[in-house]
PDB file of C-alpha atoms in Angstrom:
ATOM      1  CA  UNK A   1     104.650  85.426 141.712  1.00 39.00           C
ATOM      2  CA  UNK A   2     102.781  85.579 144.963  1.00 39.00           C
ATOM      3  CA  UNK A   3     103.792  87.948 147.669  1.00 39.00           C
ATOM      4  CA  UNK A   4     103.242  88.059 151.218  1.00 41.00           C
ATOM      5  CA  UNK A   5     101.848  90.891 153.469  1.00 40.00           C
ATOM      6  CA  UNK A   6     104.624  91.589 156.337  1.00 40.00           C
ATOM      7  CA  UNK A   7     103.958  89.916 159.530  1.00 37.00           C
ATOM      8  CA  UNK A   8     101.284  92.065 161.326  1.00 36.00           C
ATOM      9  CA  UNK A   9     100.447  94.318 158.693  1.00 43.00           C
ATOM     10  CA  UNK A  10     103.058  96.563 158.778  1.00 63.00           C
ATOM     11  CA  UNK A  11     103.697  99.330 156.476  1.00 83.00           C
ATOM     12  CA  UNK A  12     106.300  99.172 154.073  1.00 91.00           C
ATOM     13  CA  UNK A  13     105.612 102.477 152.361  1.00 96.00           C
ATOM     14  CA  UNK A  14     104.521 105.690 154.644  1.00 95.00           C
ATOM     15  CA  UNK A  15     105.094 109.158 154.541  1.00 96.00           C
ATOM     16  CA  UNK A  16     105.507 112.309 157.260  1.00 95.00           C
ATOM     17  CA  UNK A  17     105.625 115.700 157.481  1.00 96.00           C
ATOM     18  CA  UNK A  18     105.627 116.435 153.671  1.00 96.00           C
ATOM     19  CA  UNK A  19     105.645 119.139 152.092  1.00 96.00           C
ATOM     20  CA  UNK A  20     105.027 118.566 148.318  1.00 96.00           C
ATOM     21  CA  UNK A  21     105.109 121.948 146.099  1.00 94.00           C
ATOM     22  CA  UNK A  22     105.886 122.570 142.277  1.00 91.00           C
ATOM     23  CA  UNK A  23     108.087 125.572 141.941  1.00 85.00           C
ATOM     24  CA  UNK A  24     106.645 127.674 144.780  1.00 82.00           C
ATOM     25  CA  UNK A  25     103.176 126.782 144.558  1.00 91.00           C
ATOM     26  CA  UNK A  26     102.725 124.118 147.347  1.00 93.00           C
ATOM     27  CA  UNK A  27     100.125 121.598 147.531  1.00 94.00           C
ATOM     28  CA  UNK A  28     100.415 120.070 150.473  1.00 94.00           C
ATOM     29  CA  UNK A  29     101.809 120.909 153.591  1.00 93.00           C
ATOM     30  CA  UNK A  30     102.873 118.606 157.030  1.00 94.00           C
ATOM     31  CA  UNK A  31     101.098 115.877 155.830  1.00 95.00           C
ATOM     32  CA  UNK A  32     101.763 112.714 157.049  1.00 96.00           C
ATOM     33  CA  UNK A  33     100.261 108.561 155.240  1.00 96.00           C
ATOM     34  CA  UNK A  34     100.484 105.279 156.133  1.00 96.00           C
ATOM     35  CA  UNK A  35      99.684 102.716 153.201  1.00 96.00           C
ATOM     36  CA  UNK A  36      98.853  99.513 155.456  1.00 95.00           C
ATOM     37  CA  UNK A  37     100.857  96.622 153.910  1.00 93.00           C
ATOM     38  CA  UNK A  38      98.903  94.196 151.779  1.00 93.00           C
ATOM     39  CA  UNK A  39      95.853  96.350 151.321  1.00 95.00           C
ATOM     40  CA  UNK A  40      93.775  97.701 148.385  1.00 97.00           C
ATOM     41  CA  UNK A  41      94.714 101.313 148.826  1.00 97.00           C
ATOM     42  CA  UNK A  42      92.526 103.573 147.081  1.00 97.00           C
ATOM     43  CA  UNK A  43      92.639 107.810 147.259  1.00 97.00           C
ATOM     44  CA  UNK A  44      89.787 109.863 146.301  1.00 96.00           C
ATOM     45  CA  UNK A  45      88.998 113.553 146.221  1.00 95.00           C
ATOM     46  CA  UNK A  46      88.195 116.327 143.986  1.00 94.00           C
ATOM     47  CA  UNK A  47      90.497 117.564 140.949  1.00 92.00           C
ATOM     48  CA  UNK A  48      93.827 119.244 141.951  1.00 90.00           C
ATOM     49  CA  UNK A  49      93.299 118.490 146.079  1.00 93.00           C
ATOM     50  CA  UNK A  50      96.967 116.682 146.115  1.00 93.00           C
ATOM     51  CA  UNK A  51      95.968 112.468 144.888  1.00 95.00           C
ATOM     52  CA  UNK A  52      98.477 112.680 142.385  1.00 94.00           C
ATOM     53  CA  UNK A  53     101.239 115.034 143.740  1.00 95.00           C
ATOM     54  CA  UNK A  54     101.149 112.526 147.061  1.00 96.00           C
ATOM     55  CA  UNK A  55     101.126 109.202 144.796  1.00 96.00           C
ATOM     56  CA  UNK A  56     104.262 110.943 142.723  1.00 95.00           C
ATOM     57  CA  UNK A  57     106.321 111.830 146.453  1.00 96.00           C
ATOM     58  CA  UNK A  58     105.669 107.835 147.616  1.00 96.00           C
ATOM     59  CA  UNK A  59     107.035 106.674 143.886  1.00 95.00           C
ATOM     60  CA  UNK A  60     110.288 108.882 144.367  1.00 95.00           C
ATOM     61  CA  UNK A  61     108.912 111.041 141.271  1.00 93.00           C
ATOM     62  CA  UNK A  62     108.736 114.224 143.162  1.00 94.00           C
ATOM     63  CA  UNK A  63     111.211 114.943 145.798  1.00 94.00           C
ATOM     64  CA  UNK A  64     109.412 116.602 148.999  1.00 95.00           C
ATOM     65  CA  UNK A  65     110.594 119.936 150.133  1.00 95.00           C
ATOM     66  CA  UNK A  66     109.986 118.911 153.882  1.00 95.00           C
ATOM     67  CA  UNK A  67     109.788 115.655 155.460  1.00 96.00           C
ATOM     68  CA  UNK A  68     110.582 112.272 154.219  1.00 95.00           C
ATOM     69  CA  UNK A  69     108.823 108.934 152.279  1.00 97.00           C
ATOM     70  CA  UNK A  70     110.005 105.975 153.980  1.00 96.00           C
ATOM     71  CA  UNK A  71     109.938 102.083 152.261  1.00 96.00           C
ATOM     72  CA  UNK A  72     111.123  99.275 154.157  1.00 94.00           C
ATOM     73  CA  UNK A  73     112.373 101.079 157.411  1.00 93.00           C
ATOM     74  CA  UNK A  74     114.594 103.676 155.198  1.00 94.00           C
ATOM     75  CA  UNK A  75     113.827 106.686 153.328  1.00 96.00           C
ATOM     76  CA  UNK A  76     113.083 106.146 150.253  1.00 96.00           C
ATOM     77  CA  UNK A  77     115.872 108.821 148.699  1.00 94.00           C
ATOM     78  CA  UNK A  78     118.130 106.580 149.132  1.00 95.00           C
ATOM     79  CA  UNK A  79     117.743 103.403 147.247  1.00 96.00           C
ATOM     80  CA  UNK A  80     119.356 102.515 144.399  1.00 94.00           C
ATOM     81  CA  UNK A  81     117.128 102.736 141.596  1.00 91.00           C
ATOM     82  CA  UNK A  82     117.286  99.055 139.880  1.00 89.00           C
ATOM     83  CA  UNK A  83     116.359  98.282 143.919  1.00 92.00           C
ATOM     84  CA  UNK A  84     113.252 100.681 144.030  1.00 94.00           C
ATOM     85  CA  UNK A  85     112.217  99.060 140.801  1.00 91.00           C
ATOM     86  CA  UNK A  86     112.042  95.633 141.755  1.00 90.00           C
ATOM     87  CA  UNK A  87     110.015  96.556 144.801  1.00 93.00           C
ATOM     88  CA  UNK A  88     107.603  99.629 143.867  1.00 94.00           C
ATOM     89  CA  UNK A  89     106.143 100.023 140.286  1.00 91.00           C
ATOM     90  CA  UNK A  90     104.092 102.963 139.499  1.00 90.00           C
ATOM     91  CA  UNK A  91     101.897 104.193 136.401  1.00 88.00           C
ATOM     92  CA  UNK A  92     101.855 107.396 136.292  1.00 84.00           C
ATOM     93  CA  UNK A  93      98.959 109.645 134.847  1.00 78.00           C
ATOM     94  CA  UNK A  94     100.195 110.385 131.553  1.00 74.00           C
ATOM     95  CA  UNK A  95     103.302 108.212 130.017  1.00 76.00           C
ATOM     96  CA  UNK A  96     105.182 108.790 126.284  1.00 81.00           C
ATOM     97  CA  UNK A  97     106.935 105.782 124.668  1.00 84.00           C
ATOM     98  CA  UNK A  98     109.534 105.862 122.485  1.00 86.00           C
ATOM     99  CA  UNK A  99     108.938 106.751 118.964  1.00 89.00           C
ATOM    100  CA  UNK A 100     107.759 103.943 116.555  1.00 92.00           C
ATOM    101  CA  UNK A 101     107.948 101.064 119.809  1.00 95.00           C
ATOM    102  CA  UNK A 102     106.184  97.666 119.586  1.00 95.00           C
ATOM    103  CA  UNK A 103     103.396  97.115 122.379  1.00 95.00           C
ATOM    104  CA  UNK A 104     105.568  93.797 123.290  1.00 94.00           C
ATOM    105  CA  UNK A 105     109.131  96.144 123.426  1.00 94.00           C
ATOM    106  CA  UNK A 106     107.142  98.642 125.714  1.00 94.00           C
ATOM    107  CA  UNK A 107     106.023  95.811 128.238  1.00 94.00           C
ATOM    108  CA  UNK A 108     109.367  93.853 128.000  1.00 93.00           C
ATOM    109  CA  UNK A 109     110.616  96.644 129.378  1.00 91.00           C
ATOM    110  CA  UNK A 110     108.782  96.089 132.649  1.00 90.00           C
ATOM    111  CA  UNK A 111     111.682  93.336 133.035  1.00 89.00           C
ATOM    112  CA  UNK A 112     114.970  95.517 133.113  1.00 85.00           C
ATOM    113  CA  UNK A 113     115.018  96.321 136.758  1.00 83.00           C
ATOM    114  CA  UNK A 114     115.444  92.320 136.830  1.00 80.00           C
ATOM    115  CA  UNK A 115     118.443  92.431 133.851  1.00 75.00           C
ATOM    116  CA  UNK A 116     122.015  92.182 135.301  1.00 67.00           C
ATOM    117  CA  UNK A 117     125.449  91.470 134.178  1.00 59.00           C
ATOM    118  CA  UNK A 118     125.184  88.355 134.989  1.00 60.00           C
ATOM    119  CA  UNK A 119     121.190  87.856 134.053  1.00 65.00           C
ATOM    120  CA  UNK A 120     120.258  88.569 130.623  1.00 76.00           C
ATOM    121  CA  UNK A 121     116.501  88.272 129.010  1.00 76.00           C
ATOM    122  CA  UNK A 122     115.075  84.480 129.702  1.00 83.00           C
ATOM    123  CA  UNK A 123     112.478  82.351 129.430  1.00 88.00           C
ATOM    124  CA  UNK A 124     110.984  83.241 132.671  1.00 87.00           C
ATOM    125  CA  UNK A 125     111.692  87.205 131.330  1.00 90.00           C
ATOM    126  CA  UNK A 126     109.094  86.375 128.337  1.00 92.00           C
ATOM    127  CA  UNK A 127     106.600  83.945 130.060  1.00 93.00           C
ATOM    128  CA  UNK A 128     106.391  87.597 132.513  1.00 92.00           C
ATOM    129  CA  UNK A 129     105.432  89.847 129.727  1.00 94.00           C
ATOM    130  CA  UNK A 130     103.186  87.128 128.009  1.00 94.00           C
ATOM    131  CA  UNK A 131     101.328  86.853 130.770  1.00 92.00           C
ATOM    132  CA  UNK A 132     101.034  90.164 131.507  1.00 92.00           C
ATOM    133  CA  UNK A 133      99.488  91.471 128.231  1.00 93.00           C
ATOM    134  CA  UNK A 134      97.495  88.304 128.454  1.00 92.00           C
ATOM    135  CA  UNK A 135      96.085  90.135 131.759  1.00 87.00           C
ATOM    136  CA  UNK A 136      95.715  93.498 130.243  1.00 88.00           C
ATOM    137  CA  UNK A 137      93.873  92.032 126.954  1.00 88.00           C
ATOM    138  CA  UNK A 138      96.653  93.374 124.536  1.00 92.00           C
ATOM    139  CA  UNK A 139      98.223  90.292 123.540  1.00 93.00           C
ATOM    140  CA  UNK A 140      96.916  90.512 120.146  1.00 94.00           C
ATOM    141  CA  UNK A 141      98.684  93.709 119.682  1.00 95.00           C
ATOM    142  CA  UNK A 142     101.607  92.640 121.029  1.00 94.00           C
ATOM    143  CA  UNK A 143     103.157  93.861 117.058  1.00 94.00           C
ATOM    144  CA  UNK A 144     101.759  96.968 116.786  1.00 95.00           C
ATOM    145  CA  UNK A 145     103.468 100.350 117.122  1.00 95.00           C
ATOM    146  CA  UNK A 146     102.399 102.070 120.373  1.00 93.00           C
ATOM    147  CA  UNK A 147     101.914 105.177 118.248  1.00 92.00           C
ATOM    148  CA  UNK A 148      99.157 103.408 116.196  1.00 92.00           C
ATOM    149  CA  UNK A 149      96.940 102.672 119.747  1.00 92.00           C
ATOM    150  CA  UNK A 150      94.039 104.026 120.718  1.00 87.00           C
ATOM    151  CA  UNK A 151      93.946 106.238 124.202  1.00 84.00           C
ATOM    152  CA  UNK A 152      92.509 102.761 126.170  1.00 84.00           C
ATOM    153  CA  UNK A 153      94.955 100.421 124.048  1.00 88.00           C
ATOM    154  CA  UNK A 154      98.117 102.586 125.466  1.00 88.00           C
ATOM    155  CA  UNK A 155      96.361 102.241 129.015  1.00 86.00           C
ATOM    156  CA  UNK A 156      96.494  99.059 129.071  1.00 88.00           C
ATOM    157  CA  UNK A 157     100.157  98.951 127.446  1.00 91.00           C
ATOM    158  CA  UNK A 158     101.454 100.691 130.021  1.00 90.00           C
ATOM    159  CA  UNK A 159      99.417  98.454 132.635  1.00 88.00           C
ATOM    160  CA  UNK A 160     100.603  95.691 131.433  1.00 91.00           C
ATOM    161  CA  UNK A 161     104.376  97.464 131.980  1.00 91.00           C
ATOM    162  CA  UNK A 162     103.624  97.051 135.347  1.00 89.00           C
ATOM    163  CA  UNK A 163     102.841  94.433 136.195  1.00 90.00           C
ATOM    164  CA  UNK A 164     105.856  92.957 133.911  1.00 92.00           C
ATOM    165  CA  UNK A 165     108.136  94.314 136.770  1.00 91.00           C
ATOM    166  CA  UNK A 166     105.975  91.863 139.083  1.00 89.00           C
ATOM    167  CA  UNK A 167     107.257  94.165 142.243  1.00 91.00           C
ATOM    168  CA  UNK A 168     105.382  93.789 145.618  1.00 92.00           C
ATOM    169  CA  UNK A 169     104.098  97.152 145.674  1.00 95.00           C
ATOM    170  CA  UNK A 170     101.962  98.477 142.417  1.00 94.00           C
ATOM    171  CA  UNK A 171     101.137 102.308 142.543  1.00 96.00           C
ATOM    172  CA  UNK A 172      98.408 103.378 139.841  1.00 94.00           C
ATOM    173  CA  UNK A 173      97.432 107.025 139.219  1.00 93.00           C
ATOM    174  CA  UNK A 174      94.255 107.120 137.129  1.00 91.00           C
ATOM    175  CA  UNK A 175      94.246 103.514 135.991  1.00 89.00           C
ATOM    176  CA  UNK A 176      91.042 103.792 134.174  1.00 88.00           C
ATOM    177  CA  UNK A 177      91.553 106.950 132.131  1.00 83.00           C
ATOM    178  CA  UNK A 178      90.375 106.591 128.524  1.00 81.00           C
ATOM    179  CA  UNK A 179      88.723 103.463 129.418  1.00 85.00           C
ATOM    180  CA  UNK A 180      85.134 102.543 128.266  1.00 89.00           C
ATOM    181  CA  UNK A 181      82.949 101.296 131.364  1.00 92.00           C
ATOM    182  CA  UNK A 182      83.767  97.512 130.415  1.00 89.00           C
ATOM    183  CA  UNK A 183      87.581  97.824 130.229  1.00 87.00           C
ATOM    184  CA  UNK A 184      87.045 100.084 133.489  1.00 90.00           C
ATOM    185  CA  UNK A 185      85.862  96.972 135.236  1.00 91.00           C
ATOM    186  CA  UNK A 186      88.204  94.574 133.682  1.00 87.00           C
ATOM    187  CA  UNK A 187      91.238  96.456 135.011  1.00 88.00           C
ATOM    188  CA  UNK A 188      89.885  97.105 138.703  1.00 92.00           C
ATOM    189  CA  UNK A 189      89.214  93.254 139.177  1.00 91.00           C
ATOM    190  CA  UNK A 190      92.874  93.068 137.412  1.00 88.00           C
ATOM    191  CA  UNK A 191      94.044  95.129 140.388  1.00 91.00           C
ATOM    192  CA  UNK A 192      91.480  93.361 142.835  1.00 92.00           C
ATOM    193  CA  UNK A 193      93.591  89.764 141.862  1.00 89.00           C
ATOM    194  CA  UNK A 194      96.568  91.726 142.292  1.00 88.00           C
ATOM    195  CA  UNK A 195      95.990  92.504 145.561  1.00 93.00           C
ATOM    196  CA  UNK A 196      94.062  89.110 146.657  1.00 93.00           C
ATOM    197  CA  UNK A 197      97.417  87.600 144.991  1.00 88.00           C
ATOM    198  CA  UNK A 198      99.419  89.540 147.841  1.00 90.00           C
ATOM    199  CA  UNK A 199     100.490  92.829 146.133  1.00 91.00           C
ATOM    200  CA  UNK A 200      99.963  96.546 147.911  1.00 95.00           C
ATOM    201  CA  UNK A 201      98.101  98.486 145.616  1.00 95.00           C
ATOM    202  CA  UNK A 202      97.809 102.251 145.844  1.00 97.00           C
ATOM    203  CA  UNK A 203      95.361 103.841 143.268  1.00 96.00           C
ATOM    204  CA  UNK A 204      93.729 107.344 142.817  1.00 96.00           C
ATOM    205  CA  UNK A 205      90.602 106.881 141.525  1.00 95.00           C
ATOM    206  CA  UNK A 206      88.297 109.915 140.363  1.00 92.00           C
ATOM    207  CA  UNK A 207      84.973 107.533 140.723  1.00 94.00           C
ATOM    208  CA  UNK A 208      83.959 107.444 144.073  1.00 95.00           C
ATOM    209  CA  UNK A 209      81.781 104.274 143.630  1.00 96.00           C
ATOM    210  CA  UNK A 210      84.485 102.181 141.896  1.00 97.00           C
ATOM    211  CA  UNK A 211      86.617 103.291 144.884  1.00 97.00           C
ATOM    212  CA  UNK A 212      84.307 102.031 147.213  1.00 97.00           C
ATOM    213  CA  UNK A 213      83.725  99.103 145.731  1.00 97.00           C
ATOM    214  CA  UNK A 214      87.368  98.129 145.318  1.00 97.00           C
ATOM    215  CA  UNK A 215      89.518  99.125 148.262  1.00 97.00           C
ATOM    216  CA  UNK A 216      90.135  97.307 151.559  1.00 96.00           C
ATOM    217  CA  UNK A 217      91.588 100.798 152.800  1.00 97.00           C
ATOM    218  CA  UNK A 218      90.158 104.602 151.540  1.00 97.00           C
ATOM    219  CA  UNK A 219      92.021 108.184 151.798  1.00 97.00           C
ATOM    220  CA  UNK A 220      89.744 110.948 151.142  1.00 96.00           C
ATOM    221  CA  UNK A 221      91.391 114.268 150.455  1.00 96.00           C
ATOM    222  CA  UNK A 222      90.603 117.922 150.093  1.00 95.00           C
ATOM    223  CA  UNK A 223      92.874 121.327 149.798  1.00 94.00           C
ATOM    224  CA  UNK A 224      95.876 119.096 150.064  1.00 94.00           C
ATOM    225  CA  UNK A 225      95.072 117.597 153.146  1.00 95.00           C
ATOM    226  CA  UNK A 226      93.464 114.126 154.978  1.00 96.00           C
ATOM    227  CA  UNK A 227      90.200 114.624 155.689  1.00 95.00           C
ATOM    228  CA  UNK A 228      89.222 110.920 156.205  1.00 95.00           C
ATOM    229  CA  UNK A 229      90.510 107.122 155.817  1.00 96.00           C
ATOM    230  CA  UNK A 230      90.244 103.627 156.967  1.00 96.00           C
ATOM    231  CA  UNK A 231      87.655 101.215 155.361  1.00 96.00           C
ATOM    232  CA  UNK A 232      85.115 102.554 152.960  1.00 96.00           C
ATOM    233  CA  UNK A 233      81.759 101.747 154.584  1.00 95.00           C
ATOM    234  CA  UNK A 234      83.803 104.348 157.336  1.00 94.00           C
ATOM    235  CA  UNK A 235      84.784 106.995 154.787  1.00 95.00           C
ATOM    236  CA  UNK A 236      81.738 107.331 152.343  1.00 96.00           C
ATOM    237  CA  UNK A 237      78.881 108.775 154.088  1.00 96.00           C
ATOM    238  CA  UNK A 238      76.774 111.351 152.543  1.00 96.00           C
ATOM    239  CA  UNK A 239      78.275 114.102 155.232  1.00 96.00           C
ATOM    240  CA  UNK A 240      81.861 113.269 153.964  1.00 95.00           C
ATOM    241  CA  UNK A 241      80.681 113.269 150.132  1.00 96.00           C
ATOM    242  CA  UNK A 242      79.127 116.109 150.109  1.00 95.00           C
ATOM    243  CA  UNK A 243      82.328 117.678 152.515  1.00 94.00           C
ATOM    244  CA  UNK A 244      84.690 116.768 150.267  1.00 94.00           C
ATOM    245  CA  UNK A 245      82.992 116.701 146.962  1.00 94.00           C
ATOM    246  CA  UNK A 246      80.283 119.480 147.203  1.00 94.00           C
ATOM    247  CA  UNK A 247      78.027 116.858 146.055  1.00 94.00           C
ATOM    248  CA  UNK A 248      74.320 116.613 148.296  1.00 95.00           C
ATOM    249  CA  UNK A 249      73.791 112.680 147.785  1.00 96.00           C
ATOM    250  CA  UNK A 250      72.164 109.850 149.609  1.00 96.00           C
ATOM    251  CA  UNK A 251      74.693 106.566 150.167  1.00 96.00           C
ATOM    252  CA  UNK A 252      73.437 103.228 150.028  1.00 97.00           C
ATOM    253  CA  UNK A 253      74.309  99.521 149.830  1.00 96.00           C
ATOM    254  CA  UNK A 254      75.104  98.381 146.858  1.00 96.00           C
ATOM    255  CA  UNK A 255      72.623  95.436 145.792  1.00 95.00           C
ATOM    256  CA  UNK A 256      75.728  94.080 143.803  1.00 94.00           C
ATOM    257  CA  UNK A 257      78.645  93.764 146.944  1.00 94.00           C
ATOM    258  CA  UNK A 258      77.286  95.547 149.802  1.00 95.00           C
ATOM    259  CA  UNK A 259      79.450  98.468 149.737  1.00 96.00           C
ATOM    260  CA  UNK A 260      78.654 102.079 150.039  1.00 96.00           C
ATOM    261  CA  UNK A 261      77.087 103.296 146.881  1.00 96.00           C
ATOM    262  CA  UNK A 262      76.724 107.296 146.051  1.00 96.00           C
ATOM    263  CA  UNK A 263      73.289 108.061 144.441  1.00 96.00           C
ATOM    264  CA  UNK A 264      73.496 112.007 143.991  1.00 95.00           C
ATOM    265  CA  UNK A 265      70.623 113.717 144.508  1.00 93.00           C
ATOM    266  CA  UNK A 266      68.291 114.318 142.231  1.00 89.00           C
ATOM    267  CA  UNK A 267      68.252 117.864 140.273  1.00 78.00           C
ATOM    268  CA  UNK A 268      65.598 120.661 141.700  1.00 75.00           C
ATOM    269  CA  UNK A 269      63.460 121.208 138.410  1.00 72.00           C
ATOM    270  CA  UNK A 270      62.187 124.589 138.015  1.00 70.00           C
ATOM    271  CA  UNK A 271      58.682 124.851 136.456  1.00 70.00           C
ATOM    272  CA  UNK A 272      57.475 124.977 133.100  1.00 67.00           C
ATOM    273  CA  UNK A 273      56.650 128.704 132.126  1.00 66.00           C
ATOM    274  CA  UNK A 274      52.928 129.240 131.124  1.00 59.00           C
TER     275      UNK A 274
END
């Protein structure tokens, strides 16, 4: 299924003034996004600075204690929930399945925001989840018990969840966890076709390099806040690298696609003791 960026680029999915806390520790405060419609949306930064926390208040996972997420012109709180699921899919970071599930039960079930009274499971519902384990490379597994996976099988899995739900906007939190460096690759040019195909895609990313490579659109973040976005030959430059990340580090093209490439820099050796 193909869909089409909004007229203009318009967002469908922003955020303002939020507040996002868990119990009373808050992570971010007043903080306002705009994911442009029909980009590659990628947000980096270091460990606990707020990637996740904001990807879980746009998916309606974490309810804001100030300000509002807004999809489509209304705030998000408000949509039904079959509704939000036909439109906005998420993975989040860490996902159980039911006890003793088949990988092909756990993807089918990418299709039930699309199940009605009056539309049951069809042919179109299991040429969808074919196709998307097809796309994820666990087709062959499609029999085995979740349970049984390994920690980059059950990635995938779950992956290929998503993309069974075939909504317009896909948000990914740590796609690549677990994933050897191959598989790594394979699902970022999944998610690359995804969005050349006419999807929004929202990922945090830990590697800054994949990131760069990947998104059309970057949001850098530190200390729960916005420090930088917009393209990434705009956001990675050593100054904001080593801002952001602590990390002192030349940036370069990459010989591969031209984009900004981080090449820390190299460790101070003390000398050998006589």
């Amino acid at each position: 299924m193909k869909h089409e960026p909004r007229p203009g680029g318009d967002a469908r999915l922003s955020g303002s003034g939020l507040t996002l806390a868990y119990d009373k520790r808050t992570i971010t405060r007043d903080l306002d996004v705009v994911v442009p419609d029909g980009s590659f949306t990628v947000i980096v930064g270091p460990n606990a600075c707020g990637k996740s926390t904001l990807l879980r208040a746009l998916a309606r996972i974490l309810r804001p204690s100030a300000g509002s997420v807004v999809l489509d012109g209304e705030p998000i709180a408000g949509w039904p929930a079959k509704k939000l699921a036909r439109t906005l899919g998420l993975l989040p970071q860490s996902s159980i399945a039911p006890e003793g599930i088949s990988v092909a039960d756990l993807v089918a079930r990418g299709r039930y925001p699309h199940q009605g009274l009056l539309r049951q499971w069809s042919k179109e519902d299991e040429r969808v989840v074919g196709e998307s384990m097809a796309a994820t490379g666990v087709e062959a597994l499609a029999d085995r018990s979740v349970d049984e996976l390994s920690g980059g099988q059950r990635q995938r899995v779950w992956i290929a969840m998503a993309l069974a739900q075939q909504t317009p906007l896909l948000l990914l939190d740590e796609p690549t966890t677990y994933l050897d460096i191959a598989h790594q690759i394979e699902i970022l040019d999944l998610c690359a076709r995804l969005h050349e195909e006419g999807r929004t895609v929202v990922a945090v990313l830990h590697d800054l390099n994949h990131a760069a490579r990947y998104a059309t659109h970057m949001i850098a973040m530190r200390d729960g806040r916005i420090v930088a976005e917009g393209e990434p030959a705009e956001v990675v430059t050593a100054d904001l690298v080593e801002t952001v990340f602590g990390l002192p580090c030349r940036v370069i093209d990459c010989p591969e696609t031209g984009t900004p490439l981080v090449v820390p820099a190299a460790r101070t050796r003390t000398p050998a003791l006589s």
